[in-house]
Amino acid sequence: MPFDRNAYPAAITMKHVRPVPALPSLIALGALLACSVSAQAETSPYYIGASQSFTSDSNVRRAATGNESSDVISATGLRAGLDQPLGRQRLFANLSVDSNRYNKTSELNHTSYAVGAGLDWETVERLSGKLSLDSRQSLYRDTSQVLVRRSLVRSDTAGFEARLGTVTLWSFDAGLSAGRVRYSDDIYRASNLSQHTFSAGARYQPSPDWNVRLGVRRTDGKYPDATVQDDFSRNDFDVTTRLQLSGASVVDARLSRTSEKHSIATKTDVNGFTGSLGWTWQASGKSSLGVVLSRDSSVGSYDTTAVASASDANTTLTNSLAVRGTWQATAKIRLNATLGYAQRTLDGNLIATGARITDAKDSFRRAGLSLDYALLRNVDLGCALNWEERSVQEQITQTYAYNAKTFGCFGQIYLR
């Protein structure tokens, strides 16, 4: 897996790592890029770079407590991107590809990627919007069972947004998006998901410090490869607001009346309120704190990017809390700390198997600490320590208890 300084997976010695064939070429590329930095008098709209990380995972298969096995993962990556203004428009694209190699569990070796492109557009009469395309692939971790073989999950999305009005008293927006999630292993084929969403809303902003938006969303989706297809539809009426309490404090809130209905897995139907509450505090020029409370279901959930996600098909509702703090210790050093808690309500009608089992709940806790060091203008280094734990109230089929710790370090270099 690519190194993620914000991930919540462990800490094992890294002295037994096998040599990485791609590393010498990465070092050579780094030397070439470093020599080229001085030649870049101005920031280019293009960038290309390379990265290398090593991550030690105490429970690489996310096995139940007492059955853990550790490993070290090497991720060698390529980065590229574009951010090009075109008059009133802006064209952007990014590419991230990682070759992930496991020291012991080589059957999990895989290539992960994230590629995206889009256009921020603007016309006369305050009409603007965004067109975006995105594709991602990664190793899928089935949260209901131990990872015993490799399965990749790929998500593809496309979206279009249009807005009328910007700093006016009233503004209006509408959007369309389509997405799909596909699994490489036949055992998860029944969880393949296709969905599309339409949204529209009106925003009222009487002052720069406060605005409120009323909106509607309609999501339709299906599991096309399930033995018995479970189609679903979801309607949301949203009230969102942003309040600037002070120059350093902002509150964002959303309350949605949600109605979600499934043709087969009716236990996953939702009829009630979902929403979120977030607070961001810029304590000083060097430190900030963010807190987010959220309640939502797994499919058709609120997402500003309106894309499909590879969430568990049998999750009915998730209540979560996330806290993140950042301290810019110096111009080159930044410390990040994260805490998270989530409680899931799981449905017994598992789409993937068709089995009927007892409904259940589980709880998830995680914490992380990372350090980023800007060695040079185009060279970044960093390390992260993360911990995660899941607990269950009783022995059930859909989920189980486990814990894991990860520790990793990375380096990346760019030519801009």
mmCIF file with all atom_site columns, N, CA and C in Angstrom, residues 81-135:
data_model
loop_
_atom_site.group_PDB
_atom_site.id
_atom_site.type_symbol
_atom_site.label_atom_id
_atom_site.label_alt_id
_atom_site.label_comp_id
_atom_site.label_asym_id
_atom_site.label_entity_id
_atom_site.label_seq_id
_atom_site.pdbx_PDB_ins_code
_atom_site.Cartn_x
_atom_site.Cartn_y
_atom_site.Cartn_z
_atom_site.occupancy
_atom_site.B_iso_or_equiv
_atom_site.pdbx_formal_charge
_atom_site.auth_seq_id
_atom_site.auth_comp_id
_atom_site.auth_asym_id
_atom_site.auth_atom_id
_atom_site.pdbx_PDB_model_num
ATOM 1   N N  . GLY A 1 81  ? 1.633   15.792  -12.141 1.00 0.00 ? 81  GLY A N  1
ATOM 2   C CA . GLY A 1 81  ? 0.443   16.613  -12.076 1.00 0.00 ? 81  GLY A CA 1
ATOM 3   C C  . GLY A 1 81  ? 0.532   17.844  -12.953 1.00 0.00 ? 81  GLY A C  1
ATOM 4   N N  . LEU A 1 82  ? -0.619  18.514  -13.084 1.00 0.00 ? 82  LEU A N  1
ATOM 5   C CA . LEU A 1 82  ? -0.758  19.710  -13.910 1.00 0.00 ? 82  LEU A CA 1
ATOM 6   C C  . LEU A 1 82  ? -1.771  20.626  -13.251 1.00 0.00 ? 82  LEU A C  1
ATOM 7   N N  . ASP A 1 83  ? -1.453  21.917  -13.200 1.00 0.00 ? 83  ASP A N  1
ATOM 8   C CA . ASP A 1 83  ? -2.382  22.938  -12.710 1.00 0.00 ? 83  ASP A CA 1
ATOM 9   C C  . ASP A 1 83  ? -2.184  24.164  -13.590 1.00 0.00 ? 83  ASP A C  1
ATOM 10  N N  . GLN A 1 84  ? -3.004  24.272  -14.636 1.00 0.00 ? 84  GLN A N  1
ATOM 11  C CA . GLN A 1 84  ? -2.773  25.255  -15.695 1.00 0.00 ? 84  GLN A CA 1
ATOM 12  C C  . GLN A 1 84  ? -3.969  26.199  -15.855 1.00 0.00 ? 84  GLN A C  1
ATOM 13  N N  . PRO A 1 85  ? -3.844  27.484  -15.507 1.00 0.00 ? 85  PRO A N  1
ATOM 14  C CA . PRO A 1 85  ? -4.902  28.449  -15.797 1.00 0.00 ? 85  PRO A CA 1
ATOM 15  C C  . PRO A 1 85  ? -5.032  28.651  -17.302 1.00 0.00 ? 85  PRO A C  1
ATOM 16  N N  . LEU A 1 86  ? -6.279  28.766  -17.760 1.00 0.00 ? 86  LEU A N  1
ATOM 17  C CA . LEU A 1 86  ? -6.564  29.012  -19.175 1.00 0.00 ? 86  LEU A CA 1
ATOM 18  C C  . LEU A 1 86  ? -7.595  30.133  -19.255 1.00 0.00 ? 86  LEU A C  1
ATOM 19  N N  . GLY A 1 87  ? -7.130  31.367  -19.105 1.00 0.00 ? 87  GLY A N  1
ATOM 20  C CA . GLY A 1 87  ? -8.067  32.471  -19.063 1.00 0.00 ? 87  GLY A CA 1
ATOM 21  C C  . GLY A 1 87  ? -8.904  32.381  -17.799 1.00 0.00 ? 87  GLY A C  1
ATOM 22  N N  . ARG A 1 88  ? -10.220 32.301  -17.971 1.00 0.00 ? 88  ARG A N  1
ATOM 23  C CA . ARG A 1 88  ? -11.102 32.134  -16.815 1.00 0.00 ? 88  ARG A CA 1
ATOM 24  C C  . ARG A 1 88  ? -11.170 30.694  -16.326 1.00 0.00 ? 88  ARG A C  1
ATOM 25  N N  . GLN A 1 89  ? -10.639 29.794  -17.089 1.00 0.00 ? 89  GLN A N  1
ATOM 26  C CA . GLN A 1 89  ? -10.738 28.376  -16.753 1.00 0.00 ? 89  GLN A CA 1
ATOM 27  C C  . GLN A 1 89  ? -9.442  27.916  -16.058 1.00 0.00 ? 89  GLN A C  1
ATOM 28  N N  . ARG A 1 90  ? -9.521  26.726  -15.466 1.00 0.00 ? 90  ARG A N  1
ATOM 29  C CA . ARG A 1 90  ? -8.330  26.109  -14.873 1.00 0.00 ? 90  ARG A CA 1
ATOM 30  C C  . ARG A 1 90  ? -8.371  24.612  -15.137 1.00 0.00 ? 90  ARG A C  1
ATOM 31  N N  . LEU A 1 91  ? -7.345  24.125  -15.810 1.00 0.00 ? 91  LEU A N  1
ATOM 32  C CA . LEU A 1 91  ? -7.219  22.704  -16.118 1.00 0.00 ? 91  LEU A CA 1
ATOM 33  C C  . LEU A 1 91  ? -6.281  22.066  -15.099 1.00 0.00 ? 91  LEU A C  1
ATOM 34  N N  . PHE A 1 92  ? -6.705  20.940  -14.523 1.00 0.00 ? 92  PHE A N  1
ATOM 35  C CA . PHE A 1 92  ? -5.850  20.282  -13.538 1.00 0.00 ? 92  PHE A CA 1
ATOM 36  C C  . PHE A 1 92  ? -5.879  18.774  -13.747 1.00 0.00 ? 92  PHE A C  1
ATOM 37  N N  . ALA A 1 93  ? -4.793  18.122  -13.361 1.00 0.00 ? 93  ALA A N  1
ATOM 38  C CA . ALA A 1 93  ? -4.685  16.665  -13.458 1.00 0.00 ? 93  ALA A CA 1
ATOM 39  C C  . ALA A 1 93  ? -3.628  16.203  -12.469 1.00 0.00 ? 93  ALA A C  1
ATOM 40  N N  . ASN A 1 94  ? -3.775  14.974  -11.986 1.00 0.00 ? 94  ASN A N  1
ATOM 41  C CA . ASN A 1 94  ? -2.778  14.424  -11.075 1.00 0.00 ? 94  ASN A CA 1
ATOM 42  C C  . ASN A 1 94  ? -2.724  12.916  -11.236 1.00 0.00 ? 94  ASN A C  1
ATOM 43  N N  . LEU A 1 95  ? -1.547  12.376  -10.982 1.00 0.00 ? 95  LEU A N  1
ATOM 44  C CA . LEU A 1 95  ? -1.312  10.941  -11.106 1.00 0.00 ? 95  LEU A CA 1
ATOM 45  C C  . LEU A 1 95  ? -0.428  10.489  -9.957  1.00 0.00 ? 95  LEU A C  1
ATOM 46  N N  . SER A 1 96  ? -0.831  9.402   -9.310  1.00 0.00 ? 96  SER A N  1
ATOM 47  C CA . SER A 1 96  ? -0.047  8.800   -8.236  1.00 0.00 ? 96  SER A CA 1
ATOM 48  C C  . SER A 1 96  ? -0.106  7.289   -8.411  1.00 0.00 ? 96  SER A C  1
ATOM 49  N N  . VAL A 1 97  ? 1.055   6.667   -8.614  1.00 0.00 ? 97  VAL A N  1
ATOM 50  C CA . VAL A 1 97  ? 1.144   5.217   -8.815  1.00 0.00 ? 97  VAL A CA 1
ATOM 51  C C  . VAL A 1 97  ? 2.183   4.661   -7.854  1.00 0.00 ? 97  VAL A C  1
ATOM 52  N N  . ASP A 1 98  ? 1.843   3.559   -7.166  1.00 0.00 ? 98  ASP A N  1
ATOM 53  C CA . ASP A 1 98  ? 2.767   2.937   -6.219  1.00 0.00 ? 98  ASP A CA 1
ATOM 54  C C  . ASP A 1 98  ? 2.858   1.440   -6.468  1.00 0.00 ? 98  ASP A C  1
ATOM 55  N N  . SER A 1 99  ? 4.081   0.942   -6.468  1.00 0.00 ? 99  SER A N  1
ATOM 56  C CA . SER A 1 99  ? 4.337   -0.496  -6.500  1.00 0.00 ? 99  SER A CA 1
ATOM 57  C C  . SER A 1 99  ? 4.562   -0.942  -5.063  1.00 0.00 ? 99  SER A C  1
ATOM 58  N N  . ASN A 1 100 ? 3.623   -1.717  -4.520  1.00 0.00 ? 100 ASN A N  1
ATOM 59  C CA . ASN A 1 100 ? 3.646   -2.120  -3.120  1.00 0.00 ? 100 ASN A CA 1
ATOM 60  C C  . ASN A 1 100 ? 4.153   -3.552  -3.006  1.00 0.00 ? 100 ASN A C  1
ATOM 61  N N  . ARG A 1 101 ? 5.249   -3.734  -2.271  1.00 0.00 ? 101 ARG A N  1
ATOM 62  C CA . ARG A 1 101 ? 5.875   -5.042  -2.127  1.00 0.00 ? 101 ARG A CA 1
ATOM 63  C C  . ARG A 1 101 ? 5.987   -5.402  -0.651  1.00 0.00 ? 101 ARG A C  1
ATOM 64  N N  . TYR A 1 102 ? 5.471   -6.608  -0.319  1.00 0.00 ? 102 TYR A N  1
ATOM 65  C CA . TYR A 1 102 ? 5.462   -7.098  1.057   1.00 0.00 ? 102 TYR A CA 1
ATOM 66  C C  . TYR A 1 102 ? 6.657   -8.019  1.279   1.00 0.00 ? 102 TYR A C  1
ATOM 67  N N  . ASN A 1 103 ? 7.338   -7.861  2.413   1.00 0.00 ? 103 ASN A N  1
ATOM 68  C CA . ASN A 1 103 ? 8.544   -8.623  2.692   1.00 0.00 ? 103 ASN A CA 1
ATOM 69  C C  . ASN A 1 103 ? 8.254   -10.104 2.897   1.00 0.00 ? 103 ASN A C  1
ATOM 70  N N  . LYS A 1 104 ? 7.176   -10.445 3.613   1.00 0.00 ? 104 LYS A N  1
ATOM 71  C CA . LYS A 1 104 ? 6.833   -11.835 3.914   1.00 0.00 ? 104 LYS A CA 1
ATOM 72  C C  . LYS A 1 104 ? 5.614   -12.305 3.127   1.00 0.00 ? 104 LYS A C  1
ATOM 73  N N  . THR A 1 105 ? 4.559   -11.538 3.141   1.00 0.00 ? 105 THR A N  1
ATOM 74  C CA . THR A 1 105 ? 3.301   -11.937 2.501   1.00 0.00 ? 105 THR A CA 1
ATOM 75  C C  . THR A 1 105 ? 3.277   -11.428 1.064   1.00 0.00 ? 105 THR A C  1
ATOM 76  N N  . SER A 1 106 ? 4.129   -12.015 0.232   1.00 0.00 ? 106 SER A N  1
ATOM 77  C CA . SER A 1 106 ? 4.278   -11.525 -1.142  1.00 0.00 ? 106 SER A CA 1
ATOM 78  C C  . SER A 1 106 ? 3.011   -11.712 -1.967  1.00 0.00 ? 106 SER A C  1
ATOM 79  N N  . GLU A 1 107 ? 2.099   -12.587 -1.516  1.00 0.00 ? 107 GLU A N  1
ATOM 80  C CA . GLU A 1 107 ? 0.857   -12.775 -2.262  1.00 0.00 ? 107 GLU A CA 1
ATOM 81  C C  . GLU A 1 107 ? -0.011  -11.518 -2.242  1.00 0.00 ? 107 GLU A C  1
ATOM 82  N N  . LEU A 1 108 ? 0.315   -10.562 -1.359  1.00 0.00 ? 108 LEU A N  1
ATOM 83  C CA . LEU A 1 108 ? -0.436  -9.312  -1.304  1.00 0.00 ? 108 LEU A CA 1
ATOM 84  C C  . LEU A 1 108 ? 0.200   -8.206  -2.147  1.00 0.00 ? 108 LEU A C  1
ATOM 85  N N  . ASN A 1 109 ? 1.309   -8.495  -2.819  1.00 0.00 ? 109 ASN A N  1
ATOM 86  C CA . ASN A 1 109 ? 1.945   -7.485  -3.676  1.00 0.00 ? 109 ASN A CA 1
ATOM 87  C C  . ASN A 1 109 ? 0.944   -6.952  -4.701  1.00 0.00 ? 109 ASN A C  1
ATOM 88  N N  . HIS A 1 110 ? 0.972   -5.653  -4.916  1.00 0.00 ? 110 HIS A N  1
ATOM 89  C CA . HIS A 1 110 ? 0.012   -5.076  -5.858  1.00 0.00 ? 110 HIS A CA 1
ATOM 90  C C  . HIS A 1 110 ? 0.462   -3.680  -6.266  1.00 0.00 ? 110 HIS A C  1
ATOM 91  N N  . THR A 1 111 ? -0.183  -3.173  -7.286  1.00 0.00 ? 111 THR A N  1
ATOM 92  C CA . THR A 1 111 ? 0.017   -1.799  -7.737  1.00 0.00 ? 111 THR A CA 1
ATOM 93  C C  . THR A 1 111 ? -1.229  -0.988  -7.412  1.00 0.00 ? 111 THR A C  1
ATOM 94  N N  . SER A 1 112 ? -1.052  0.098   -6.724  1.00 0.00 ? 112 SER A N  1
ATOM 95  C CA . SER A 1 112 ? -2.163  0.998   -6.419  1.00 0.00 ? 112 SER A CA 1
ATOM 96  C C  . SER A 1 112 ? -1.976  2.300   -7.191  1.00 0.00 ? 112 SER A C  1
ATOM 97  N N  . TYR A 1 113 ? -3.083  2.955   -7.481  1.00 0.00 ? 113 TYR A N  1
ATOM 98  C CA . TYR A 1 113 ? -2.970  4.214   -8.217  1.00 0.00 ? 113 TYR A CA 1
ATOM 99  C C  . TYR A 1 113 ? -4.152  5.111   -7.902  1.00 0.00 ? 113 TYR A C  1
ATOM 100 N N  . ALA A 1 114 ? -3.952  6.384   -8.167  1.00 0.00 ? 114 ALA A N  1
ATOM 101 C CA . ALA A 1 114 ? -5.016  7.381   -8.105  1.00 0.00 ? 114 ALA A CA 1
ATOM 102 C C  . ALA A 1 114 ? -4.748  8.381   -9.217  1.00 0.00 ? 114 ALA A C  1
ATOM 103 N N  . VAL A 1 115 ? -5.690  8.515   -10.120 1.00 0.00 ? 115 VAL A N  1
ATOM 104 C CA . VAL A 1 115 ? -5.533  9.438   -11.239 1.00 0.00 ? 115 VAL A CA 1
ATOM 105 C C  . VAL A 1 115 ? -6.800  10.276  -11.349 1.00 0.00 ? 115 VAL A C  1
ATOM 106 N N  . GLY A 1 116 ? -6.625  11.553  -11.551 1.00 0.00 ? 116 GLY A N  1
ATOM 107 C CA . GLY A 1 116 ? -7.767  12.440  -11.653 1.00 0.00 ? 116 GLY A CA 1
ATOM 108 C C  . GLY A 1 116 ? -7.488  13.586  -12.607 1.00 0.00 ? 116 GLY A C  1
ATOM 109 N N  . ALA A 1 117 ? -8.543  14.135  -13.172 1.00 0.00 ? 117 ALA A N  1
ATOM 110 C CA . ALA A 1 117 ? -8.424  15.273  -14.083 1.00 0.00 ? 117 ALA A CA 1
ATOM 111 C C  . ALA A 1 117 ? -9.721  16.061  -14.027 1.00 0.00 ? 117 ALA A C  1
ATOM 112 N N  . GLY A 1 118 ? -9.620  17.329  -14.339 1.00 0.00 ? 118 GLY A N  1
ATOM 113 C CA . GLY A 1 118 ? -10.827 18.136  -14.293 1.00 0.00 ? 118 GLY A CA 1
ATOM 114 C C  . GLY A 1 118 ? -10.621 19.522  -14.862 1.00 0.00 ? 118 GLY A C  1
ATOM 115 N N  . LEU A 1 119 ? -11.727 20.247  -14.917 1.00 0.00 ? 119 LEU A N  1
ATOM 116 C CA . LEU A 1 119 ? -11.726 21.606  -15.443 1.00 0.00 ? 119 LEU A CA 1
ATOM 117 C C  . LEU A 1 119 ? -12.616 22.470  -14.564 1.00 0.00 ? 119 LEU A C  1
ATOM 118 N N  . ASP A 1 120 ? -12.030 23.506  -13.953 1.00 0.00 ? 120 ASP A N  1
ATOM 119 C CA . ASP A 1 120 ? -12.816 24.552  -13.304 1.00 0.00 ? 120 ASP A CA 1
ATOM 120 C C  . ASP A 1 120 ? -13.172 25.570  -14.379 1.00 0.00 ? 120 ASP A C  1
ATOM 121 N N  . TRP A 1 121 ? -14.459 25.738  -14.633 1.00 0.00 ? 121 TRP A N  1
ATOM 122 C CA . TRP A 1 121 ? -14.854 26.607  -15.727 1.00 0.00 ? 121 TRP A CA 1
ATOM 123 C C  . TRP A 1 121 ? -15.665 27.799  -15.219 1.00 0.00 ? 121 TRP A C  1
ATOM 124 N N  . GLU A 1 122 ? -15.658 28.856  -16.010 1.00 0.00 ? 122 GLU A N  1
ATOM 125 C CA . GLU A 1 122 ? -16.368 30.073  -15.643 1.00 0.00 ? 122 GLU A CA 1
ATOM 126 C C  . GLU A 1 122 ? -16.755 30.814  -16.911 1.00 0.00 ? 122 GLU A C  1
ATOM 127 N N  . THR A 1 123 ? -17.973 31.334  -16.944 1.00 0.00 ? 123 THR A N  1
ATOM 128 C CA . THR A 1 123 ? -18.448 32.109  -18.087 1.00 0.00 ? 123 THR A CA 1
ATOM 129 C C  . THR A 1 123 ? -18.910 33.477  -17.595 1.00 0.00 ? 123 THR A C  1
ATOM 130 N N  . VAL A 1 124 ? -19.496 34.223  -18.486 1.00 0.00 ? 124 VAL A N  1
ATOM 131 C CA . VAL A 1 124 ? -20.045 35.523  -18.107 1.00 0.00 ? 124 VAL A CA 1
ATOM 132 C C  . VAL A 1 124 ? -21.272 35.320  -17.232 1.00 0.00 ? 124 VAL A C  1
ATOM 133 N N  . GLU A 1 125 ? -21.732 36.414  -16.625 1.00 0.00 ? 125 GLU A N  1
ATOM 134 C CA . GLU A 1 125 ? -22.942 36.404  -15.799 1.00 0.00 ? 125 GLU A CA 1
ATOM 135 C C  . GLU A 1 125 ? -22.834 35.453  -14.605 1.00 0.00 ? 125 GLU A C  1
ATOM 136 N N  . ARG A 1 126 ? -21.642 35.337  -14.027 1.00 0.00 ? 126 ARG A N  1
ATOM 137 C CA . ARG A 1 126 ? -21.433 34.623  -12.765 1.00 0.00 ? 126 ARG A CA 1
ATOM 138 C C  . ARG A 1 126 ? -21.817 33.153  -12.820 1.00 0.00 ? 126 ARG A C  1
ATOM 139 N N  . LEU A 1 127 ? -21.674 32.555  -13.974 1.00 0.00 ? 127 LEU A N  1
ATOM 140 C CA . LEU A 1 127 ? -21.930 31.124  -14.116 1.00 0.00 ? 127 LEU A CA 1
ATOM 141 C C  . LEU A 1 127 ? -20.595 30.388  -14.112 1.00 0.00 ? 127 LEU A C  1
ATOM 142 N N  . SER A 1 128 ? -20.462 29.407  -13.220 1.00 0.00 ? 128 SER A N  1
ATOM 143 C CA . SER A 1 128 ? -19.202 28.683  -13.095 1.00 0.00 ? 128 SER A CA 1
ATOM 144 C C  . SER A 1 128 ? -19.495 27.249  -12.668 1.00 0.00 ? 128 SER A C  1
ATOM 145 N N  . GLY A 1 129 ? -18.434 26.438  -12.596 1.00 0.00 ? 129 GLY A N  1
ATOM 146 C CA . GLY A 1 129 ? -18.631 25.055  -12.182 1.00 0.00 ? 129 GLY A CA 1
ATOM 147 C C  . GLY A 1 129 ? -17.379 24.232  -12.335 1.00 0.00 ? 129 GLY A C  1
ATOM 148 N N  . LYS A 1 130 ? -17.557 22.923  -12.301 1.00 0.00 ? 130 LYS A N  1
ATOM 149 C CA . LYS A 1 130 ? -16.422 22.002  -12.370 1.00 0.00 ? 130 LYS A CA 1
ATOM 150 C C  . LYS A 1 130 ? -16.836 20.725  -13.087 1.00 0.00 ? 130 LYS A C  1
ATOM 151 N N  . LEU A 1 131 ? -15.921 20.220  -13.901 1.00 0.00 ? 131 LEU A N  1
ATOM 152 C CA . LEU A 1 131 ? -16.043 18.915  -14.536 1.00 0.00 ? 131 LEU A CA 1
ATOM 153 C C  . LEU A 1 131 ? -14.879 18.071  -14.038 1.00 0.00 ? 131 LEU A C  1
ATOM 154 N N  . SER A 1 132 ? -15.153 16.863  -13.538 1.00 0.00 ? 132 SER A N  1
ATOM 155 C CA . SER A 1 132 ? -14.074 16.070  -12.946 1.00 0.00 ? 132 SER A CA 1
ATOM 156 C C  . SER A 1 132 ? -14.223 14.596  -13.281 1.00 0.00 ? 132 SER A C  1
ATOM 157 N N  . LEU A 1 133 ? -13.070 13.919  -13.394 1.00 0.00 ? 133 LEU A N  1
ATOM 158 C CA . LEU A 1 133 ? -12.976 12.482  -13.611 1.00 0.00 ? 133 LEU A CA 1
ATOM 159 C C  . LEU A 1 133 ? -11.959 11.931  -12.618 1.00 0.00 ? 133 LEU A C  1
ATOM 160 N N  . ASP A 1 134 ? -12.222 10.733  -12.109 1.00 0.00 ? 134 ASP A N  1
ATOM 161 C CA . ASP A 1 134 ? -11.336 10.173  -11.093 1.00 0.00 ? 134 ASP A CA 1
ATOM 162 C C  . ASP A 1 134 ? -11.365 8.657   -11.166 1.00 0.00 ? 134 ASP A C  1
ATOM 163 N N  . SER A 1 135 ? -10.200 8.034   -10.973 1.00 0.00 ? 135 SER A N  1
ATOM 164 C CA . SER A 1 135 ? -10.104 6.577   -10.933 1.00 0.00 ? 135 SER A CA 1
ATOM 165 C C  . SER A 1 135 ? -9.066  6.188   -9.893  1.00 0.00 ? 135 SER A C  1
#
